[in-house]
Amino acid sequence: MNRVFPTQQAPHMPSPRTVRGVMLQVLYALVPGVAAHAWYFGPGIFLQLGLACGFALAFEALMLRWRGRPLRPFLNDYSAVLTAVLFALCLPPLAPWWIAAIGMLFAIVIAKHLYGGLGHNIFNPAMVGYVVVLISFPAAMTQWLPPREIAAWTPDFLDACRAVFLGTLPVLPEIDSVTRATPLDTLKTGISQGRFVGELRNSDLFGTFGGRGWEWIANWYLLGGLYLLYRRIISWQVPVAVLLSVVAVTLPAWLLDAGTNPQPLQHLFSGGLMLAAFYIATDPVSGCASPRGRLIFGAGVGILTLVIRRWGGYPDGIAFAVLLMNLAAPMIDRFTRPRIYGR
Amino acid sequence: MKTDPRELASSAGEQLHRFHGGLRLRHNKKISCQQPVERPPLPERLYVPLLQHRGTPATPLIKAGDRVLKGQCIGASGPRGAPIHAPSSGLVLGLEEGPIGHLTGQTGTRVVIELDGEDRWGALEPLSDWLEQSPDVLRRHIQAAGIVGLGGAVFPTEEKLTSGQAARIETLILNGAECEPYISCDEMLMREHPRYIVEGARMLRRAAEAERVVIAIEDQMGAVHKALDRAARQLGAGSVRVVRIPKIYPEGGERQLVQTLTGMEVPAGSHPHELGLLVMNVATAAATRTALKEGKPLLERNVTVTGNGVQTPRNLLTLLGTPVSHLIACCGGYSDDVARLVVGGPMMGVPLPSDAAPVVKGTNCLLALSQDDIRAPQTEMPCIRCGDCTRSCPAQLMPQDLHFHIRNQQWDALAALGVESCIECGCCDFVCPSHIPLTNWFRYGKGELRELQRERHAAEHARERHEARTARLATAKAEKAARLARRKARLADQDGRKQQIAAALARAKGGRRNRPEDADS
């Protein structure tokens, strides 16, 4: 008797990769950076991560139901969680709880689902959320703590809860010592007041090559990014282009006039640059798809960030740079298609 | 840097190049290489399809009730194709419609032969001293022996040789790179009969009028390399070289192999022979040797029966027309969790709906996959544009873009993006984290494009015919008008002439009247 078989088409081998797996790998790669963040700025970051993830999943579920999509595969793909984590990593650890709620509302509901959900969003959802709260609530978004080594006070988990949910900070003897400007902010204000970089860098806010504390968090992000490159989760073009373009622009400026231009390492290891280079600008959905396009995309992010840092109204311009390049991505892709074999 | 295609073609294999993308896959070949290749016991009946090649089906030369001998021609080659021979002796039961194996996955006419079990040969006509014969004679013999490309494309070998003849071939490439996982029939053939391949290589070189032969094998086939090298030395075949190439799927694809060996890309819509190269499978070379030296037409081939879905995977030297079920039974039958049966490898193989299909010239591997081996039905997620497909595509396409345009039915954009260059290797499909069946989409897209082109062509043809007809009618009308005008003019002319004549007559009359001398006389 002849046996009958189902006829699915080739290839017949199972795929080794899943969307969920890719997202999880990125999350794993962030672990050392997050741990360093918690070490320098207290456990408030965990609270922000938890809040953002909670809101993100809630909004995701709501929108999936509303759009009539299956819940399970999309809630399990960790894409909303990754958006939430990247968003939360940009927040001051003691930012009020509603910042996360509003940020995730814009990230998940508007930037992601109203554009068609996973795979269809034009803008990086985490950056949309971040930019909305950054522009709308500047006071809450600039309440950064100094790193542990120089802080008069580092909050424990309970302090963080009180600050996030009730908005109460402890009263300390010295004025304005709970929150302080970030290193990038200090540089920007200082240079605009005609002071020199060398002089500004004497402040205890600065470390060996970047901002104190910040430089080590960025180092751990870099390490995680290298892991992602090794596992081929992200393409090398974007981070390499971001970092190289920053060095290429800042190195000559620094060599010409070290007084008003910070050194390249200072740029690389402060603000969100390292995080953006490996985790945010590499978002495939809103970025370029062609290999050459990714180089251009990365270079654009790097250069726009510098332009905003130097001339813009914000100390760090990475989020704006990413969103602006998101706008340009389809056009870049159009002009950078690879040559087809034999044509 | 050499840039002249001729020079590059003549130095094929001296320097290796890397093609774009590709995958390093686990090859799973060992399981079927444990035992030597053997002939399975004869089945009761053979089902020999008349179409086992690319081209037109052969015309049957037998009818029900005929006795056939082994090697007897039972199907004459159509205008483009190859003849079919009886793989063993027996009684023709008739012609019937049925599954014909992998070529189209569809049904076709098959000659059913009930074997007498004696395996009696008909008259053999070996070519005495092939070295003395002209390439033309060699090609004719290759055609008469029904030899087609045994790598799976089953293109008639003689046709390929002839098409190459016009282009002057520098290098004949013998493809021994079995890039798909699981398949080991060529590796076993090269291991066990290296001399056949080297001899066949020399014959094909002469038939193709090529300068040299490069046999490309995978760098992991160490034993094969030694065996082939030794055979080449023993036979004094100086023009035959063995080259080991890195194992990156799909390096055995014709275009990828050409790129690996020469660094050249075969232009789209063109063939390697236009670059002075001819690519053939190693098994084709061995079949050529058997045909020319022993006079035996193509009646059997190595078939890998493998996968976790069979009890004892192995290679079998199988008569064409043997039912797949017979081969599986010879390998201990299916295992309990067999889930899919495939002809070919796991990346590009064609699924068989039933094991009633026979082994044909293009059947290199029967892969019985267990439940664990196959792609479980996974939820398809939206494309996240990760670009893994672009990175892996050996045709340098952007599969995600193609997929997007197929889904949106944007056929012109799809054609502009070069979907026709897709070789359906399955790399993009394999790496896609969203589990989008990309290869299937591309097959569909190509089909739609071809249909559209056919329609457009038909419409264009109709338009041209309509225009031609309008033009023809217009010319006819104009001609008619012109004819009428001419006739009118002629009539008018006649009138004029009449008047002239009348006037002349009148003048003449009048003249006569007025002439005084006439009047006088």
Short mmCIF file of C-alpha atoms in Angstrom, two decimals, chain B residues 29-329:
data_model
loop_
_atom_site.label_atom_id
_atom_site.label_comp_id
_atom_site.label_asym_id
_atom_site.label_seq_id
_atom_site.Cartn_x
_atom_site.Cartn_y
_atom_site.Cartn_z
CA LYS B 29 25.61 13.41 5.28
CA LYS B 30 27.39 10.81 7.40
CA ILE B 31 24.25 8.84 8.20
CA SER B 32 23.85 7.73 4.60
CA CYS B 33 27.57 7.10 3.93
CA GLN B 34 28.07 4.21 6.35
CA GLN B 35 27.47 1.40 3.88
CA PRO B 36 28.80 0.89 0.36
CA VAL B 37 26.45 1.56 -2.52
CA GLU B 38 24.54 -1.55 -3.54
CA ARG B 39 21.86 -2.48 -6.00
CA PRO B 40 18.56 -3.21 -4.29
CA PRO B 41 16.70 -6.39 -5.34
CA LEU B 42 14.68 -5.96 -8.54
CA PRO B 43 11.16 -4.71 -7.97
CA GLU B 44 8.25 -6.56 -9.58
CA ARG B 45 7.38 -3.71 -11.85
CA LEU B 46 9.03 -0.58 -13.13
CA TYR B 47 7.11 2.60 -13.90
CA VAL B 48 9.20 4.47 -16.46
CA PRO B 49 7.94 7.99 -17.21
CA LEU B 50 8.35 9.25 -20.77
CA LEU B 51 9.29 12.66 -19.45
CA GLN B 52 12.36 12.50 -17.23
CA HIS B 53 14.17 15.53 -18.61
CA ARG B 54 13.61 19.16 -19.37
CA GLY B 55 11.92 19.38 -22.76
CA THR B 56 9.27 17.40 -24.56
CA PRO B 57 8.23 13.86 -23.53
CA ALA B 58 9.64 10.94 -25.48
CA THR B 59 7.41 9.18 -28.03
CA PRO B 60 6.65 5.59 -26.98
CA LEU B 61 8.08 2.92 -29.28
CA ILE B 62 6.41 -0.05 -27.58
CA LYS B 63 2.90 -1.21 -26.86
CA ALA B 64 1.26 -3.43 -24.29
CA GLY B 65 2.37 -7.03 -24.64
CA ASP B 66 5.81 -6.24 -26.10
CA ARG B 67 8.84 -7.91 -24.59
CA VAL B 68 11.69 -5.55 -23.91
CA LEU B 69 15.35 -6.19 -23.19
CA LYS B 70 17.48 -4.21 -20.81
CA GLY B 71 18.79 -1.09 -22.51
CA GLN B 72 16.27 -1.24 -25.35
CA CYS B 73 15.03 2.16 -26.45
CA ILE B 74 11.35 2.41 -25.52
CA GLY B 75 10.82 6.12 -26.07
CA ALA B 76 12.21 8.16 -28.95
CA SER B 77 13.46 11.61 -28.13
CA GLY B 78 11.15 14.47 -29.02
CA PRO B 79 12.49 17.57 -30.77
CA ARG B 80 13.99 18.78 -27.50
CA GLY B 81 14.66 16.06 -25.00
CA ALA B 82 16.19 12.67 -24.55
CA PRO B 83 15.25 9.07 -25.39
CA ILE B 84 14.06 6.64 -22.70
CA HIS B 85 15.34 3.08 -22.35
CA ALA B 86 14.04 -0.01 -20.64
CA PRO B 87 15.96 -0.28 -17.35
CA SER B 88 15.52 -4.07 -17.20
CA SER B 89 14.05 -6.87 -19.25
CA GLY B 90 10.41 -7.88 -19.07
CA LEU B 91 6.93 -7.52 -20.44
CA VAL B 92 5.36 -4.17 -21.22
CA LEU B 93 2.01 -4.07 -19.45
CA GLY B 94 1.04 -0.82 -21.08
CA LEU B 95 1.13 2.92 -20.82
CA GLU B 96 -0.64 4.60 -17.95
CA GLU B 97 -1.01 8.02 -16.37
CA GLY B 98 0.51 8.39 -12.96
CA PRO B 99 2.93 10.34 -10.77
CA ILE B 100 6.27 10.84 -12.53
CA GLY B 101 8.56 11.76 -9.70
CA HIS B 102 10.07 15.09 -9.01
CA LEU B 103 10.33 16.81 -12.36
CA THR B 104 7.04 18.64 -12.20
CA GLY B 105 5.50 16.95 -9.22
CA GLN B 106 2.60 16.20 -11.48
CA THR B 107 1.42 13.19 -13.39
CA GLY B 108 2.36 11.98 -16.83
CA THR B 109 2.58 8.93 -19.05
CA ARG B 110 4.55 6.02 -17.68
CA VAL B 111 5.55 2.76 -19.30
CA VAL B 112 4.76 -0.10 -16.94
CA ILE B 113 7.14 -3.01 -17.31
CA GLU B 114 6.66 -6.29 -15.49
CA LEU B 115 10.20 -7.55 -14.94
CA ASP B 116 11.10 -11.14 -15.77
CA GLY B 117 13.86 -11.00 -13.20
CA GLU B 118 16.53 -12.08 -15.71
CA ASP B 119 17.82 -8.58 -16.37
CA ARG B 120 18.78 -9.62 -19.92
CA TRP B 121 20.72 -7.06 -21.92
CA GLY B 122 19.90 -6.18 -25.47
CA ALA B 123 22.67 -5.56 -27.97
CA LEU B 124 25.28 -3.11 -26.67
CA GLU B 125 27.07 -0.74 -28.96
CA PRO B 126 30.10 0.69 -27.21
CA LEU B 127 32.02 3.36 -29.05
CA SER B 128 35.31 1.76 -29.94
CA ASP B 129 38.20 4.07 -29.15
CA TRP B 130 36.37 7.24 -28.35
CA LEU B 131 39.58 9.27 -28.57
CA GLU B 132 39.61 8.75 -32.32
CA GLN B 133 36.03 9.88 -32.75
CA SER B 134 34.99 13.41 -33.57
CA PRO B 135 33.21 15.48 -30.93
CA ASP B 136 30.13 15.29 -33.10
CA VAL B 137 30.01 11.51 -32.89
CA LEU B 138 30.53 11.66 -29.13
CA ARG B 139 27.65 14.07 -28.76
CA ARG B 140 25.38 11.88 -30.87
CA HIS B 141 26.18 8.88 -28.70
CA ILE B 142 25.57 10.86 -25.54
CA GLN B 143 22.18 11.88 -26.90
CA ALA B 144 21.31 8.33 -27.95
CA ALA B 145 22.16 7.06 -24.46
CA GLY B 146 19.53 9.38 -22.97
CA ILE B 147 22.00 11.26 -20.81
CA VAL B 148 20.71 14.35 -19.04
CA GLY B 149 22.09 16.51 -16.23
CA LEU B 150 21.97 14.27 -13.16
CA GLY B 151 22.37 17.02 -10.61
CA GLY B 152 18.64 17.56 -10.67
CA ALA B 153 18.11 20.04 -13.51
CA VAL B 154 17.86 17.13 -16.03
CA PHE B 155 18.71 19.31 -19.00
CA PRO B 156 19.65 17.11 -21.99
CA THR B 157 23.45 16.90 -21.97
CA GLU B 158 23.82 16.86 -25.73
CA GLU B 159 21.83 20.07 -26.00
CA LYS B 160 24.09 21.71 -23.45
CA LEU B 161 27.22 20.54 -25.25
CA THR B 162 25.93 21.81 -28.57
CA SER B 163 24.96 25.18 -27.16
CA GLY B 164 28.47 25.46 -25.75
CA GLN B 165 30.09 24.51 -29.01
CA ALA B 166 29.19 27.79 -30.67
CA ALA B 167 30.67 29.75 -27.78
CA ARG B 168 34.05 27.98 -27.61
CA ILE B 169 34.40 26.51 -24.14
CA GLU B 170 37.53 27.18 -22.13
CA THR B 171 36.77 25.16 -19.04
CA LEU B 172 34.35 22.36 -18.32
CA ILE B 173 33.39 22.46 -14.66
CA LEU B 174 32.26 19.20 -13.11
CA ASN B 175 30.07 19.93 -10.14
CA GLY B 176 30.80 17.59 -7.26
CA ALA B 177 29.74 20.05 -4.59
CA GLU B 178 26.63 18.56 -3.08
CA CYS B 179 25.74 21.59 -1.09
CA GLU B 180 22.39 20.49 0.27
CA PRO B 181 22.41 18.70 3.59
CA TYR B 182 21.71 14.93 3.69
CA ILE B 183 22.49 14.21 0.01
CA SER B 184 25.52 12.00 -0.52
CA CYS B 185 24.93 10.18 -3.81
CA ASP B 186 27.63 12.08 -5.70
CA GLU B 187 30.09 11.86 -2.83
CA MET B 188 29.65 8.08 -2.74
CA LEU B 189 30.02 7.87 -6.50
CA MET B 190 33.25 9.89 -6.41
CA ARG B 191 34.58 7.83 -3.53
CA GLU B 192 33.79 4.46 -5.10
CA HIS B 193 34.36 5.15 -8.79
CA PRO B 194 36.79 8.04 -9.17
CA ARG B 195 38.07 6.56 -12.43
CA TYR B 196 34.61 6.64 -13.98
CA ILE B 197 34.40 10.32 -13.28
CA VAL B 198 37.86 11.18 -14.57
CA GLU B 199 37.29 9.11 -17.72
CA GLY B 200 33.87 10.66 -18.19
CA ALA B 201 35.41 14.09 -17.63
CA ARG B 202 37.85 13.51 -20.47
CA MET B 203 35.07 12.31 -22.76
CA LEU B 204 32.89 15.29 -21.96
CA ARG B 205 35.85 17.60 -22.45
CA ARG B 206 36.31 16.20 -25.92
CA ALA B 207 32.58 16.33 -26.67
CA ALA B 208 32.44 19.96 -25.47
CA GLU B 209 35.72 20.79 -27.22
CA ALA B 210 36.87 22.38 -23.98
CA GLU B 211 40.47 23.07 -23.06
CA ARG B 212 40.43 21.72 -19.54
CA VAL B 213 38.26 20.23 -16.81
CA VAL B 214 37.93 21.39 -13.23
CA ILE B 215 36.20 19.02 -10.83
CA ALA B 216 34.86 21.05 -7.92
CA ILE B 217 34.32 19.21 -4.65
CA GLU B 218 33.68 20.40 -1.10
CA ASP B 219 36.65 21.03 1.14
CA GLN B 220 35.36 18.46 3.60
CA MET B 221 35.57 15.62 1.09
CA GLY B 222 39.21 14.75 1.82
CA ALA B 223 38.99 11.11 0.78
CA VAL B 224 37.26 12.03 -2.44
CA HIS B 225 39.96 14.51 -3.29
CA LYS B 226 42.68 11.92 -2.92
CA ALA B 227 40.75 9.31 -4.88
CA LEU B 228 40.04 11.65 -7.78
CA ASP B 229 43.61 12.92 -7.85
CA ARG B 230 44.97 9.40 -7.93
CA ALA B 231 42.58 8.43 -10.70
CA ALA B 232 43.59 11.48 -12.72
CA ARG B 233 47.28 10.61 -12.31
CA GLN B 234 46.77 6.97 -13.22
CA LEU B 235 44.80 7.85 -16.30
CA GLY B 236 47.34 10.52 -17.24
CA ALA B 237 44.58 13.06 -17.46
CA GLY B 238 46.68 16.21 -17.18
CA SER B 239 43.86 18.46 -18.24
CA VAL B 240 41.69 17.36 -15.31
CA ARG B 241 42.11 19.25 -12.04
CA VAL B 242 40.37 18.70 -8.73
CA VAL B 243 39.56 21.83 -6.72
CA ARG B 244 38.21 21.92 -3.20
CA ILE B 245 35.80 24.74 -2.48
CA PRO B 246 34.45 25.94 0.88
CA LYS B 247 31.21 24.41 1.96
CA ILE B 248 28.77 27.29 2.03
CA TYR B 249 25.25 26.51 0.86
CA PRO B 250 24.40 26.97 -2.07
CA GLU B 251 27.91 26.73 -3.52
CA GLY B 252 26.74 23.88 -5.75
CA GLY B 253 24.31 26.17 -7.58
CA GLU B 254 25.55 26.72 -11.10
CA ARG B 255 25.86 30.48 -10.80
CA GLN B 256 27.44 30.35 -7.36
CA LEU B 257 29.90 27.68 -8.50
CA VAL B 258 30.98 29.81 -11.45
CA GLN B 259 31.46 32.77 -9.12
CA THR B 260 33.42 30.67 -6.62
CA LEU B 261 35.79 29.32 -9.25
CA THR B 262 36.25 32.36 -11.48
CA GLY B 263 34.97 35.41 -9.62
CA MET B 264 32.67 36.13 -12.55
CA GLU B 265 28.93 36.54 -12.32
CA VAL B 266 26.84 34.93 -15.01
CA PRO B 267 24.85 37.82 -16.51
CA ALA B 268 21.12 37.71 -15.82
CA GLY B 269 19.22 35.85 -18.50
CA SER B 270 22.43 34.34 -19.83
CA HIS B 271 24.23 31.01 -19.41
CA PRO B 272 27.74 30.08 -18.29
CA HIS B 273 28.67 28.99 -21.82
CA GLU B 274 28.61 32.61 -22.85
CA LEU B 275 31.53 33.10 -20.48
CA GLY B 276 33.34 30.12 -21.95
CA LEU B 277 32.28 27.76 -19.17
CA LEU B 278 30.16 24.65 -19.07
CA VAL B 279 28.93 23.24 -15.78
CA MET B 280 27.93 19.59 -15.48
CA ASN B 281 27.36 17.20 -12.65
CA VAL B 282 29.95 14.53 -11.79
CA ALA B 283 27.31 11.82 -12.11
CA THR B 284 26.65 12.99 -15.67
CA ALA B 285 30.33 12.39 -16.41
CA ALA B 286 30.17 8.88 -14.98
CA ALA B 287 27.04 8.14 -17.03
CA THR B 288 28.79 9.42 -20.14
CA ARG B 289 31.69 7.06 -19.54
CA THR B 290 29.36 4.10 -19.10
CA ALA B 291 27.51 5.04 -22.28
CA LEU B 292 30.55 5.49 -24.48
CA LYS B 293 32.81 2.79 -23.09
CA GLU B 294 30.29 0.06 -22.33
CA GLY B 295 27.53 1.12 -24.67
CA LYS B 296 25.01 1.12 -21.83
CA PRO B 297 22.43 3.88 -21.88
CA LEU B 298 21.37 5.71 -18.72
CA LEU B 299 19.36 3.08 -16.83
CA GLU B 300 20.29 3.55 -13.21
CA ARG B 301 21.65 6.10 -10.80
CA ASN B 302 22.83 6.51 -7.23
CA VAL B 303 19.96 7.53 -4.98
CA THR B 304 20.48 8.62 -1.38
CA VAL B 305 17.68 7.33 0.82
CA THR B 306 18.06 9.18 4.07
CA GLY B 307 16.59 11.20 6.88
CA ASN B 308 15.39 10.25 10.32
CA GLY B 309 12.19 9.02 8.72
CA VAL B 310 13.80 5.81 7.37
CA GLN B 311 15.23 3.00 9.43
CA THR B 312 18.62 2.55 7.73
CA PRO B 313 19.68 5.48 5.58
CA ARG B 314 22.02 4.57 2.70
CA ASN B 315 22.81 4.98 -0.97
CA LEU B 316 21.35 2.59 -3.52
CA LEU B 317 22.23 2.14 -7.19
CA THR B 318 18.68 2.22 -8.43
CA LEU B 319 17.03 1.33 -11.76
CA LEU B 320 15.03 4.21 -13.19
CA GLY B 321 11.33 3.56 -12.75
CA THR B 322 11.73 1.77 -9.40
CA PRO B 323 8.87 2.86 -7.13
CA VAL B 324 9.95 4.96 -4.18
CA SER B 325 8.09 2.65 -1.83
CA HIS B 326 10.35 -0.22 -2.98
CA LEU B 327 13.50 1.75 -2.12
CA ILE B 328 12.14 2.73 1.27
CA ALA B 329 11.34 -0.92 1.97
#
